[in-house]
Tab-separated table of C-alpha atoms and ligand atoms in Angstrom:
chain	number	residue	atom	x	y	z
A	1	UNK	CA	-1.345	22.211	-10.271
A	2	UNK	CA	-2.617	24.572	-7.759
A	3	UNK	CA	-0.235	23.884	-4.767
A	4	UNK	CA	-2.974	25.248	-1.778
A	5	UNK	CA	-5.127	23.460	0.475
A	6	UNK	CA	-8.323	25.086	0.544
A	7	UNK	CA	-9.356	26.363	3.998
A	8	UNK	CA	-11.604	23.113	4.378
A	9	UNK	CA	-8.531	20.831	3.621
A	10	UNK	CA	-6.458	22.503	6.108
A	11	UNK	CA	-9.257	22.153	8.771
A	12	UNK	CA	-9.699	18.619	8.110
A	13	UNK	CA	-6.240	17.847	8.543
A	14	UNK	CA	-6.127	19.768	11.978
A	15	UNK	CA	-9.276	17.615	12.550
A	16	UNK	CA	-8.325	13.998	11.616
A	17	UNK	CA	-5.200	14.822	14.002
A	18	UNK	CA	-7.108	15.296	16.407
A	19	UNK	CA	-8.850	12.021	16.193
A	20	UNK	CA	-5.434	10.205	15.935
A	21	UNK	CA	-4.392	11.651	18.971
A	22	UNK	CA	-7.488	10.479	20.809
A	23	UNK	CA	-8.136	7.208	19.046
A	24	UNK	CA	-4.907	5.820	17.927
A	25	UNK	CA	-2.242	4.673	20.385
A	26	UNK	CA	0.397	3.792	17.577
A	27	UNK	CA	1.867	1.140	15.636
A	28	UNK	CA	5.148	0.155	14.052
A	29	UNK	CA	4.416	1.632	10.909
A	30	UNK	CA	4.892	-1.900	9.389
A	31	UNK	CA	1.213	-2.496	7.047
A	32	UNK	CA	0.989	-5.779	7.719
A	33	UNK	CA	-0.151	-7.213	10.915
A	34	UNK	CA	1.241	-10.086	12.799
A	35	UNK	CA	-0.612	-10.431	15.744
A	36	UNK	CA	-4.167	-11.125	16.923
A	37	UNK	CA	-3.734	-8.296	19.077
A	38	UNK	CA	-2.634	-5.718	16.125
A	39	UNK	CA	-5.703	-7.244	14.459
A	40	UNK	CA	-8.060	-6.616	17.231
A	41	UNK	CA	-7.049	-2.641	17.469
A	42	UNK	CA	-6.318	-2.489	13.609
A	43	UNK	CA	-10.202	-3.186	12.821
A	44	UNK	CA	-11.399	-1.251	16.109
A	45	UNK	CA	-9.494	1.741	14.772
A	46	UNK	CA	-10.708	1.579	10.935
A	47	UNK	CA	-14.524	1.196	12.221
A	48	UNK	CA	-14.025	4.538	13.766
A	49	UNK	CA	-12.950	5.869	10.597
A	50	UNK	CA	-15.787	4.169	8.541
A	51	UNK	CA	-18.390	5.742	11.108
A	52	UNK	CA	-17.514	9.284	10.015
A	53	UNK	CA	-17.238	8.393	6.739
A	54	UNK	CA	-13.184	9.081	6.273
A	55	UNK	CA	-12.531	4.901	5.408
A	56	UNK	CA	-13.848	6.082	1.822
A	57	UNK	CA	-14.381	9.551	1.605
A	58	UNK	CA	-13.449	9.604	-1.904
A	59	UNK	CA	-15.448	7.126	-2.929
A	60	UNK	CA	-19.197	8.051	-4.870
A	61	UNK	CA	-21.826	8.833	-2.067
A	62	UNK	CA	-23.768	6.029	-3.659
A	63	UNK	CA	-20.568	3.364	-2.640
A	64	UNK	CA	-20.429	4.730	0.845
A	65	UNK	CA	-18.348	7.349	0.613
A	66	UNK	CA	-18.296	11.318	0.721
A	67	UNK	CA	-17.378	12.452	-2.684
A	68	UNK	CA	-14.557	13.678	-1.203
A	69	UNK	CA	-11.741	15.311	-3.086
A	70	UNK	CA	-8.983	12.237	-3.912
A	71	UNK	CA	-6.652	15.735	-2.693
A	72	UNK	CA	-8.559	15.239	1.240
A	73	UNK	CA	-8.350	11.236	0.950
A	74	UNK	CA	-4.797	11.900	0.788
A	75	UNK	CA	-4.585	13.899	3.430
A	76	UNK	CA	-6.782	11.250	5.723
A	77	UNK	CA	-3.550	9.242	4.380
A	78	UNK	CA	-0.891	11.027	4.916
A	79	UNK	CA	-2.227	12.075	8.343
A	80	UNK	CA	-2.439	8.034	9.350
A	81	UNK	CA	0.356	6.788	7.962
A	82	UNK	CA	2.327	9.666	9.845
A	83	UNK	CA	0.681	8.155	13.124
A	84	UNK	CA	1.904	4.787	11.583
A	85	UNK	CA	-1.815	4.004	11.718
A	86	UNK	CA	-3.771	2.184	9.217
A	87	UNK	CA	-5.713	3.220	6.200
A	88	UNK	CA	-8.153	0.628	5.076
A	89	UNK	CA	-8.938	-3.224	4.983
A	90	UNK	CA	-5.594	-4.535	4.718
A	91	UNK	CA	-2.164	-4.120	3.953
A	92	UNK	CA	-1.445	-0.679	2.299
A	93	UNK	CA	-5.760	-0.005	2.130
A	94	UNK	CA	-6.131	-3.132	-0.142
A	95	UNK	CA	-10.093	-3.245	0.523
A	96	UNK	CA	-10.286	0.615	0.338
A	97	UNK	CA	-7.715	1.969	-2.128
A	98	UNK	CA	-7.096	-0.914	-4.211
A	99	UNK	CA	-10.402	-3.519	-4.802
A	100	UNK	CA	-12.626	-0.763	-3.931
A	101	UNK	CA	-11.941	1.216	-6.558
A	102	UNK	CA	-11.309	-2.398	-9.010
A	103	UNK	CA	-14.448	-2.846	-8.288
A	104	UNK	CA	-16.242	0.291	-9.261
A	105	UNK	CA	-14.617	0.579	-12.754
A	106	UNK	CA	-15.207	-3.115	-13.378
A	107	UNK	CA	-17.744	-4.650	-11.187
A	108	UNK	CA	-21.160	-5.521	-12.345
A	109	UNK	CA	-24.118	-3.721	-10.440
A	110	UNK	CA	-24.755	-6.707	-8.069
A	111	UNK	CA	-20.723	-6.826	-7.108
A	112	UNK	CA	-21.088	-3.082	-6.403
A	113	UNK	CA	-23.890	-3.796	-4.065
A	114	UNK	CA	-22.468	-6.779	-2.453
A	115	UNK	CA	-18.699	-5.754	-2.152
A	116	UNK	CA	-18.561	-2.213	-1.546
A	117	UNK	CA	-20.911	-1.640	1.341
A	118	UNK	CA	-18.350	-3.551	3.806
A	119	UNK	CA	-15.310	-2.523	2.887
A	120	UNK	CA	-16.626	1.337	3.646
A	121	UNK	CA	-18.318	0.088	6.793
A	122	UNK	CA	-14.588	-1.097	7.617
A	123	UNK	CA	-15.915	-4.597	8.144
A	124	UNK	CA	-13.778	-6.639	5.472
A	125	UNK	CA	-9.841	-7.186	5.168
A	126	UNK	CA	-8.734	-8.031	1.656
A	127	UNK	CA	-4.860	-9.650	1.006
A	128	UNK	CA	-3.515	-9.293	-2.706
A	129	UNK	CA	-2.940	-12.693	-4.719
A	130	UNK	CA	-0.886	-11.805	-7.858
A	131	UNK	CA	3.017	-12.790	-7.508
A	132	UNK	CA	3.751	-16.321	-8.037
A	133	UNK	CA	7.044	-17.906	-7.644
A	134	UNK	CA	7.978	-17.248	-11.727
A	135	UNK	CA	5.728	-13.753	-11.782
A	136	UNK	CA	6.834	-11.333	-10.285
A	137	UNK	CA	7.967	-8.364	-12.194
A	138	UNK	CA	6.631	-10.424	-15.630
A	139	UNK	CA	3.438	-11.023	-13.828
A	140	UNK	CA	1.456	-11.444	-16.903
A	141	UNK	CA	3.677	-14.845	-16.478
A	142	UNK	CA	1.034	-16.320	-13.983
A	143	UNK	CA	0.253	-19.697	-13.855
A	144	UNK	CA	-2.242	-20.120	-11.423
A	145	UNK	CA	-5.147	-22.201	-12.923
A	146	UNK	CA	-8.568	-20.708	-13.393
A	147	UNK	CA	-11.024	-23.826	-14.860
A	148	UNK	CA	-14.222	-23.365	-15.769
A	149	UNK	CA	-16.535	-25.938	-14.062
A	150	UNK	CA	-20.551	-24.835	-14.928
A	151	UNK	CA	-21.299	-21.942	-12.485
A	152	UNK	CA	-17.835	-21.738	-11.107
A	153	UNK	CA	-14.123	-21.445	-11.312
A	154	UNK	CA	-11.796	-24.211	-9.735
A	155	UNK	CA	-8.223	-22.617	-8.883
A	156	UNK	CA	-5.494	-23.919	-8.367
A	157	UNK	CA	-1.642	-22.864	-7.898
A	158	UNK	CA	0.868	-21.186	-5.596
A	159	UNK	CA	1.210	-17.415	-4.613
A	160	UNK	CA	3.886	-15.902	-2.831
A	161	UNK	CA	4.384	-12.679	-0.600
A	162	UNK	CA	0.583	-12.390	0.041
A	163	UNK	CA	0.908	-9.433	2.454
A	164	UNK	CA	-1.709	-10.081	5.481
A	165	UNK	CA	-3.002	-13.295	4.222
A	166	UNK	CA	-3.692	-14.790	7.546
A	167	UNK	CA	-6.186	-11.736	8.912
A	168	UNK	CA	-7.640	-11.182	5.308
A	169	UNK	CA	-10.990	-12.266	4.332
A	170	UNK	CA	-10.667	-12.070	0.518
A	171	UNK	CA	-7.807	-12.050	-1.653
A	172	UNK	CA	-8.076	-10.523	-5.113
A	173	UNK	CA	-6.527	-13.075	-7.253
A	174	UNK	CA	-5.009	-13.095	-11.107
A	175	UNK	CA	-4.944	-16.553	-12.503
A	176	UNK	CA	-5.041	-18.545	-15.982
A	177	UNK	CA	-8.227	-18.945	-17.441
A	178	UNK	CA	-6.915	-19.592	-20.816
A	179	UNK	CA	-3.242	-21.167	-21.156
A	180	UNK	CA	-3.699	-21.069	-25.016
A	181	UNK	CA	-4.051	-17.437	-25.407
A	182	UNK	CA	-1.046	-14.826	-25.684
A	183	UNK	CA	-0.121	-14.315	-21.855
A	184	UNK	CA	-1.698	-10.713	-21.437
A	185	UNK	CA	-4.916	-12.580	-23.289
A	186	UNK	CA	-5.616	-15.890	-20.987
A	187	UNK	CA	-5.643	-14.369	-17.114
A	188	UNK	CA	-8.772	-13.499	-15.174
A	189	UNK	CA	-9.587	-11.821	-11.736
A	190	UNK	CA	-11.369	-13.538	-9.050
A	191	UNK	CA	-12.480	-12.326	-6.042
A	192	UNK	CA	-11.833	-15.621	-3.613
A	193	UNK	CA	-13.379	-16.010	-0.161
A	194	UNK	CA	-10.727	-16.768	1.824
A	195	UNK	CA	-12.417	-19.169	3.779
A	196	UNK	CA	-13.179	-21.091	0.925
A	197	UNK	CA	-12.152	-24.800	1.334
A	198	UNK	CA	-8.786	-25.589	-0.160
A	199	UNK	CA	-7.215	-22.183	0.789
A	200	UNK	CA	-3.945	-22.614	3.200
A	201	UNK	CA	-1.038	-20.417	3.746
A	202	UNK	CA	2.068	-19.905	5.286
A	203	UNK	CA	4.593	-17.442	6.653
A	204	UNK	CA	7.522	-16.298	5.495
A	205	UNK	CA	9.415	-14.559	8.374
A	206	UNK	CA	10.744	-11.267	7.617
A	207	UNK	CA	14.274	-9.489	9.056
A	208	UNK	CA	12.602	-7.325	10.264
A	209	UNK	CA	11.473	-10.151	13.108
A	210	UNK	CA	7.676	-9.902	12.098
A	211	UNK	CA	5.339	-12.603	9.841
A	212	UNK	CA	3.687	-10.095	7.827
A	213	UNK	CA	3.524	-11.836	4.803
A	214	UNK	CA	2.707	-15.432	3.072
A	215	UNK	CA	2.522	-18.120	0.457
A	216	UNK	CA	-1.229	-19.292	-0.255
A	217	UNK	CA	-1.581	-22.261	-1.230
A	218	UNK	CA	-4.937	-23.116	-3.469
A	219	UNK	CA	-6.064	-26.640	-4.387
A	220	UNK	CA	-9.299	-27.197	-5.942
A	221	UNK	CA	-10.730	-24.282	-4.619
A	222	UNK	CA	-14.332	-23.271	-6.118
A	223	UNK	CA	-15.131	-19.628	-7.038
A	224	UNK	CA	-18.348	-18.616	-7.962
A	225	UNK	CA	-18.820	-17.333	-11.263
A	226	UNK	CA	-20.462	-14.244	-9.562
A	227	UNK	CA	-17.086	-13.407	-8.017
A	228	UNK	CA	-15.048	-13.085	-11.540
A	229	UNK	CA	-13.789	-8.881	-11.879
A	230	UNK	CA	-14.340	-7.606	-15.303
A	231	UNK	CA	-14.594	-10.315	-18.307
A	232	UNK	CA	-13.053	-13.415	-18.317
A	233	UNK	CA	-9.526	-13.817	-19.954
A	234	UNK	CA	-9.162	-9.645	-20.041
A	235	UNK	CA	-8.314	-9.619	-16.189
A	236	UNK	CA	-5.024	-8.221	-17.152
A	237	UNK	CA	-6.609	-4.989	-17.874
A	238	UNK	CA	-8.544	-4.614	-14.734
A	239	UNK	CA	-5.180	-5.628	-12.912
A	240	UNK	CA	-3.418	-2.396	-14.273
A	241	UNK	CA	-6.120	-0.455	-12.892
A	242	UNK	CA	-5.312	-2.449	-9.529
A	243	UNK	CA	-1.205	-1.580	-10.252
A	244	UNK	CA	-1.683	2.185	-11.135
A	245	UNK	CA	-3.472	2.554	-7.851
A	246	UNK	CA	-0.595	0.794	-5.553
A	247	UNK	CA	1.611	3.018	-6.419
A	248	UNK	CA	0.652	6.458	-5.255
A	249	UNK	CA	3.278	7.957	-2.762
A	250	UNK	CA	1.128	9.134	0.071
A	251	UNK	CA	1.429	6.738	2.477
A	252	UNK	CA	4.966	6.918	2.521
A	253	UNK	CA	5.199	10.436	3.050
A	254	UNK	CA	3.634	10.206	5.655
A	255	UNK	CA	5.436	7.239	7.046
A	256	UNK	CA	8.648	9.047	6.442
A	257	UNK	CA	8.114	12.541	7.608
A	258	UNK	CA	7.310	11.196	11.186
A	259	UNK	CA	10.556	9.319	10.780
A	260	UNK	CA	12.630	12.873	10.029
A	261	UNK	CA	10.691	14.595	13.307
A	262	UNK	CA	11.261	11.711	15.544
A	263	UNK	CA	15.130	11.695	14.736
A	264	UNK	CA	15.467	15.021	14.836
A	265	UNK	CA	13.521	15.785	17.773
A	266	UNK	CA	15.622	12.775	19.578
A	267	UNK	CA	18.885	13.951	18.350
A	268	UNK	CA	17.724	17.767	19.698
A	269	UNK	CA	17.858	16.154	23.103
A	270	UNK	CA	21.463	14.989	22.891
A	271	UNK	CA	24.063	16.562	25.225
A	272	UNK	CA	25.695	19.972	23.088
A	273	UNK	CA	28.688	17.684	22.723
A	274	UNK	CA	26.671	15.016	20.598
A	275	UNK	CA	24.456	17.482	19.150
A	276	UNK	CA	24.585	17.572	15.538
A	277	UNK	CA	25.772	21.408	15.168
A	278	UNK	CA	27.463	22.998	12.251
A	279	UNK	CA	29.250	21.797	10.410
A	280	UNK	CA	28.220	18.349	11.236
A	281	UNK	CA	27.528	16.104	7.799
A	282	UNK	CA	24.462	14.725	9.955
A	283	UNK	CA	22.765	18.287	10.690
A	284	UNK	CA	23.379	18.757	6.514
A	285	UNK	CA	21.653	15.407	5.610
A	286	UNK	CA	18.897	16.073	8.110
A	287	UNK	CA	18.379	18.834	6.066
A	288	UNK	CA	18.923	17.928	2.694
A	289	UNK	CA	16.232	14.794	3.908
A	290	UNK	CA	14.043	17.669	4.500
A	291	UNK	CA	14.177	18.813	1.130
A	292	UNK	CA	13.332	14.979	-0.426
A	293	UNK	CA	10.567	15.005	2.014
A	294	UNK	CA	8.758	18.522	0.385
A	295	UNK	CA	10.013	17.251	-2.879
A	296	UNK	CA	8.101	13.682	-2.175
A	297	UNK	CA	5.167	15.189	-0.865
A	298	UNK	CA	4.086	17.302	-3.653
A	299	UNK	CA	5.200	14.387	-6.184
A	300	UNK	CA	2.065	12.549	-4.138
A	301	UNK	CA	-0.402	15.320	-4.221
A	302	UNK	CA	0.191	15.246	-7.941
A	303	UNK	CA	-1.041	12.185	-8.411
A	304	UNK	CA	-3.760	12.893	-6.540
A	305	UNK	CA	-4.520	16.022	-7.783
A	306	UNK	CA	-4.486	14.839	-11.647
A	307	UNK	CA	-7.594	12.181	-10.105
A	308	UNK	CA	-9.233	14.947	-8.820
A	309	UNK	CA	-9.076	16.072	-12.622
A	310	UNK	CA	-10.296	13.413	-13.768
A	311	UNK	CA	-7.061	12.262	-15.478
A	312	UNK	CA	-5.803	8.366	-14.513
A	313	UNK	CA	-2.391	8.632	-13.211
A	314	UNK	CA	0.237	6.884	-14.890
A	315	UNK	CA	4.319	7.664	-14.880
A	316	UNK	CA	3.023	9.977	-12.707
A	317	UNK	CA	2.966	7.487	-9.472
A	318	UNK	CA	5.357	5.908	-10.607
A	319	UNK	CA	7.809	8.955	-10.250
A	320	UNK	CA	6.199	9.408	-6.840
A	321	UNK	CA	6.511	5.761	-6.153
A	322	UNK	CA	10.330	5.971	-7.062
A	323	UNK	CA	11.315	8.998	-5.505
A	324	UNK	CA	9.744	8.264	-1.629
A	325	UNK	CA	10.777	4.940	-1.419
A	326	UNK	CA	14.586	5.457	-2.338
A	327	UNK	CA	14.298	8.607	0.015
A	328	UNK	CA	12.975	6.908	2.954
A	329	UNK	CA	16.118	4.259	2.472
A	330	UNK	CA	18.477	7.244	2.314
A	331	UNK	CA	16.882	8.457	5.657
A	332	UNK	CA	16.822	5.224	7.626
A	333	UNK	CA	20.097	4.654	6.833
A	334	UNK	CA	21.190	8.736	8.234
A	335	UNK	CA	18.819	7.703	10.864
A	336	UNK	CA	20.981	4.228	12.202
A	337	UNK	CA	24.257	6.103	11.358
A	338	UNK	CA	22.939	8.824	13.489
A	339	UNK	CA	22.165	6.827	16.286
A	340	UNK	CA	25.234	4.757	16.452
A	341	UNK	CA	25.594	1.215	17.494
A	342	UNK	CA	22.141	1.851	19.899
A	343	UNK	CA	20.742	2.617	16.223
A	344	UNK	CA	21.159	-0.798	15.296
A	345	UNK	CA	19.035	-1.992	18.356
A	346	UNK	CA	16.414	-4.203	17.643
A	347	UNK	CA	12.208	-3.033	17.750
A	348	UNK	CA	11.292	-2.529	21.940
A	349	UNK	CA	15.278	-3.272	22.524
A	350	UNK	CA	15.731	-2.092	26.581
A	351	UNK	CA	17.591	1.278	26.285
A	352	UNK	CA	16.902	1.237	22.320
A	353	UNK	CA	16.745	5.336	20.787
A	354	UNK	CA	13.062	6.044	19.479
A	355	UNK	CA	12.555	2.824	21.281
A	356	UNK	CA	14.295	0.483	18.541
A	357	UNK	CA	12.000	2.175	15.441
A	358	UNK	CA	15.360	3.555	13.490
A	359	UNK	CA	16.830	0.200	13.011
A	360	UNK	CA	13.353	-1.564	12.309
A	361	UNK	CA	12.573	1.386	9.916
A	362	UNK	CA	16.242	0.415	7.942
A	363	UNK	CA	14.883	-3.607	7.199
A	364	UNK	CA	11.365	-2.264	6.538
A	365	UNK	CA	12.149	0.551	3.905
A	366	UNK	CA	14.738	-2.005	2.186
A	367	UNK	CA	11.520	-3.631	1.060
A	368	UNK	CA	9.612	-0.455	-0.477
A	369	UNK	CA	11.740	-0.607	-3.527
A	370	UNK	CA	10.631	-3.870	-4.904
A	371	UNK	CA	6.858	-4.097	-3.385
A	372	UNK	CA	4.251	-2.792	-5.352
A	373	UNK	CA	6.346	-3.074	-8.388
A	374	UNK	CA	10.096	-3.086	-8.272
A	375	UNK	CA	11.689	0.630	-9.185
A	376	UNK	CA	13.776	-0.571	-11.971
A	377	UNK	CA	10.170	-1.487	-13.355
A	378	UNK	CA	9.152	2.243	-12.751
A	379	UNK	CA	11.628	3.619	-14.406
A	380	UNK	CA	10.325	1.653	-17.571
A	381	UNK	CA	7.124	2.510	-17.021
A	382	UNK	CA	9.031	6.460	-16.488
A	383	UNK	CA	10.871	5.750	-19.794
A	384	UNK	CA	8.188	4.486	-21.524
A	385	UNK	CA	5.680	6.314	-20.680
A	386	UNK	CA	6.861	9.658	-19.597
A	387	UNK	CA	9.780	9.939	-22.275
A	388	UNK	CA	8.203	8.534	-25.198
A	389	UNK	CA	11.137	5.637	-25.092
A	390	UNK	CA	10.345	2.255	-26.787
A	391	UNK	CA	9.134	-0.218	-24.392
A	392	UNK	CA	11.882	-2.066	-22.635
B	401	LIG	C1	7.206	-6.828	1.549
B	401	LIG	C2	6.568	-7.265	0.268
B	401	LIG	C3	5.187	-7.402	0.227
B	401	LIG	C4	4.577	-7.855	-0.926
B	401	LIG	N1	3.227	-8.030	-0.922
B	401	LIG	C5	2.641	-8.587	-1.992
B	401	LIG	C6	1.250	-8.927	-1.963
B	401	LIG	O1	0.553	-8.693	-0.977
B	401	LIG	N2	0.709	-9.540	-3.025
B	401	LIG	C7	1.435	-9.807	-4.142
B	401	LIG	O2	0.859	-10.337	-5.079
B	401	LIG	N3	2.745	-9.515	-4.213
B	401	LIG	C8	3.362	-8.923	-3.160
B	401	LIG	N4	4.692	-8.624	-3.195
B	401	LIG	C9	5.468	-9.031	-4.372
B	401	LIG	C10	6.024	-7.883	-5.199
B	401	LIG	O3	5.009	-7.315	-5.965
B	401	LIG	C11	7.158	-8.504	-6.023
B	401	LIG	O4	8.196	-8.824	-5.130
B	401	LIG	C12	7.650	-7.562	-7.092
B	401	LIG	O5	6.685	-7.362	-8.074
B	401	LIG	C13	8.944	-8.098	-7.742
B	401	LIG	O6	8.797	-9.400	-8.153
B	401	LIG	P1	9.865	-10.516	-7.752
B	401	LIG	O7	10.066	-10.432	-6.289
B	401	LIG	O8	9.412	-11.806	-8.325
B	401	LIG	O9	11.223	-10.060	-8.423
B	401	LIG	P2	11.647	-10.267	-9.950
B	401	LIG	O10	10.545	-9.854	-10.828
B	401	LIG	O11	12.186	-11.647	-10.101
B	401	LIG	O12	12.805	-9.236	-10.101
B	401	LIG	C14	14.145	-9.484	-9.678
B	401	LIG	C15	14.995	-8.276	-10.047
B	401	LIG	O13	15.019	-8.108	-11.478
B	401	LIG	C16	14.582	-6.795	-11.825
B	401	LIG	N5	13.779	-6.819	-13.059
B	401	LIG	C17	12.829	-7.715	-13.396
B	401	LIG	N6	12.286	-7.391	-14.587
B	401	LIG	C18	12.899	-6.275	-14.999
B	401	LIG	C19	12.777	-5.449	-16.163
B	401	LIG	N7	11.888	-5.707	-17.121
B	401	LIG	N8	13.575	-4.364	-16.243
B	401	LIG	C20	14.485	-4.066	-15.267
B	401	LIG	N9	14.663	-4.830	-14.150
B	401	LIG	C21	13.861	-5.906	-14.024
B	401	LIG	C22	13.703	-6.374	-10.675
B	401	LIG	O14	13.577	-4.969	-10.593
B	401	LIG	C23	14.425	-6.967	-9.485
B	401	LIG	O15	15.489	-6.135	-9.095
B	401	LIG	C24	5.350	-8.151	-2.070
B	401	LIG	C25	6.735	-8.004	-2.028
B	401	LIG	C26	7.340	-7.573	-0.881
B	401	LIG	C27	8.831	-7.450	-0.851
């Protein structure tokens, strides 16, 4: 792996900070949105990204992108996500870095046409539809119904922790097209209008204070035909294309770097007595959070850099995966402990340190270790994988 940006990289970076600075006034650093008003500047924001092309840039010219380097889309990433801005249609850059790219390895021609266009134009918001009360981890265990009815699919069942559901205008779903078949065997992956009659949701509050996520409901809802991913009953293999993708480190890095400069930059403007000097354990961890930070970064890159060479990354993001999320715990929790009781303070708290972020930061991280994939299911995937262990 060569570890340089090239000259162009570097400049592009300086550039898209730029733009942040002028265009994005900041956020929580939370992915999903819970207000109309979030909404509003979320989709503003990303249609200023689409019109110079960065939504995608990694995408084929022919799907609206640039055919950019995956090594510069992660820098568009990383840059965002350290301005706790968003990335792309949805929670984490569903439309953009997760059915996107679904789509392209298993869409059909007319898919490609119809599908891609928006999401690079930054027009469409797509919300994820694969846990289920009893699939989570095992989520080959999916029960959701997928009939056949002529020309169509009629779904029904339950999902849970649909991040975004309420602002998204597709969800990618898995669901049970044949309950005879051996589990991996019997699931296909539907592309569902979410204003489709029959669709309803709910929210399931967070501690963190915010509705970010859902339940959706479906009952006798009709899918085209047109709108089934790949082949029916083998949607379990375009869903690990969907999985690989989720789990690629960037975002996070960037998320958790601006976490380390805000609290050190706020703790540089205590009073010498509170200061963290030498040989305080906080100045230490601040550093030795430094250190997971480079670590983290590069881990990311990686994964990046391996699709840049053509290689599909596999225990690879899942290190990356592993490694930034349980970092970013270790820092929020220096970061509350740092702070003191006015650490604990809630998001916008009167008198709150970084205005409330370092105790909103703690409850949001706690959740990075089982989204996307829990990390005890990394490290199988790490042990499998990676070590050449039998599959657990
Ligand atoms: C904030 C948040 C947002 C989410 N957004 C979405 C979304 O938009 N769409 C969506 O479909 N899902 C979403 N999820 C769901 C997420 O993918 C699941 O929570 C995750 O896959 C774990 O499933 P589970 O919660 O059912 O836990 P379980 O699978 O029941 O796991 C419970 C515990 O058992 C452990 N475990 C299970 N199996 C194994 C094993 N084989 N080896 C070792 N340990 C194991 C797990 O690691 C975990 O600690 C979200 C979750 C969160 C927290």
């Amino acid at each position: 792996m060569d570890f340089r940006f090239t000259p162009a990289d570097a400049a592009f970076r300086q550039e898209i900070r730029a733009f942040l600075q002028a265009e994005w006034p900041g956020g929580t650093g939370d992915a999903s949105v819970d207000s109309d008003e979030e909404y509003r500047q979320e989709r503003a924001f990303e249609k200023k990204l689409a019109q110079r092309g960065w939504l995608t840039m990694a995408w084929p010219r022919e799907h609206g992108g640039q055919g950019a380097s995956h090594v510069r889309q992660a820098i568009m990433k990383e840059e965002c996500s350290y301005c706790r801005a968003p990335v792309g249609g949805g929670p984490g850059g569903q439309a953009t870095g997760l059915v996107g790219p679904a789509v392209m390895a298993h869409g059909t021609d007319e898919q490609k046409r119809r599908l891609l266009p928006p999401i690079a134009a930054g027009e469409v918001v797509w919300c994820q539809g694969f846990s289920e009360p009893d699939a989570g981890s095992d989520l080959a265990a999916v029960q959701t119904r997928a009939e056949r009815s002529g020309d169509s699919y009629v779904l029904n069942g339950h999902k849970v922790w649909t991040s975004g559901a309420a602002y998204a205008d597709w969800i990618h779903v898995l669901a049970r097209s044949d309950p005879e078949a051996p589990k991996h065997k019997g699931i296909s992956y539907l592309l569902v209008d979410m204003r489709s009659p029959g669709i309803s949701y709910r929210p399931i509050p967070e501690m963190t204070g915010r509705a970010g996520f859902y339940e959706t409901f479906f009952e006798n809802v009709v899918v085209p035909r047109d709108n089934l991913l790949g082949e029916e009953n083998r949607g379990w293999y375009v869903a690990t294309t969907t999985l690989g993708l989720e789990r690629s480190g960037i975002l996070r890095v960037g998320a958790i770097r601006r976490s380390l400069d805000d609290l050190a930059s706020y703790v540089n403007t205590l009073s010498a007595r509170h200061r963290p000097d030498h040989p305080s354990p906080t100045r230490l961890r601040l550093a030795e959070h430094r250190i997971e930070i480079e670590v983290a970064r590069w881990l990311a890159y990686r994964v990046a850099w391996l699709q840049d060479a053509g290689v599909t990354p596999s225990y690879e993001a899942s290190v990356s995966k592993t490694f930034v999320t349980e970092a970013a715990q270790r820092l929020a929790n220096t970061a509350v402990n740092a702070l003191g009781l006015a650490g604990a303070l809630a998001l916008g708290s009167p008198g709150a340190p970084l205005e409330g972020l370092a105790g909103f930061t703690y409850l949001l991280t706690a959740h990075w270790t089982i989204s996307a994939g829990t990390n005890e299911v990394q490290r199988n995937i790490i042990a499998q994988r990676g070590l050449g262990l039998p599959r657990g």
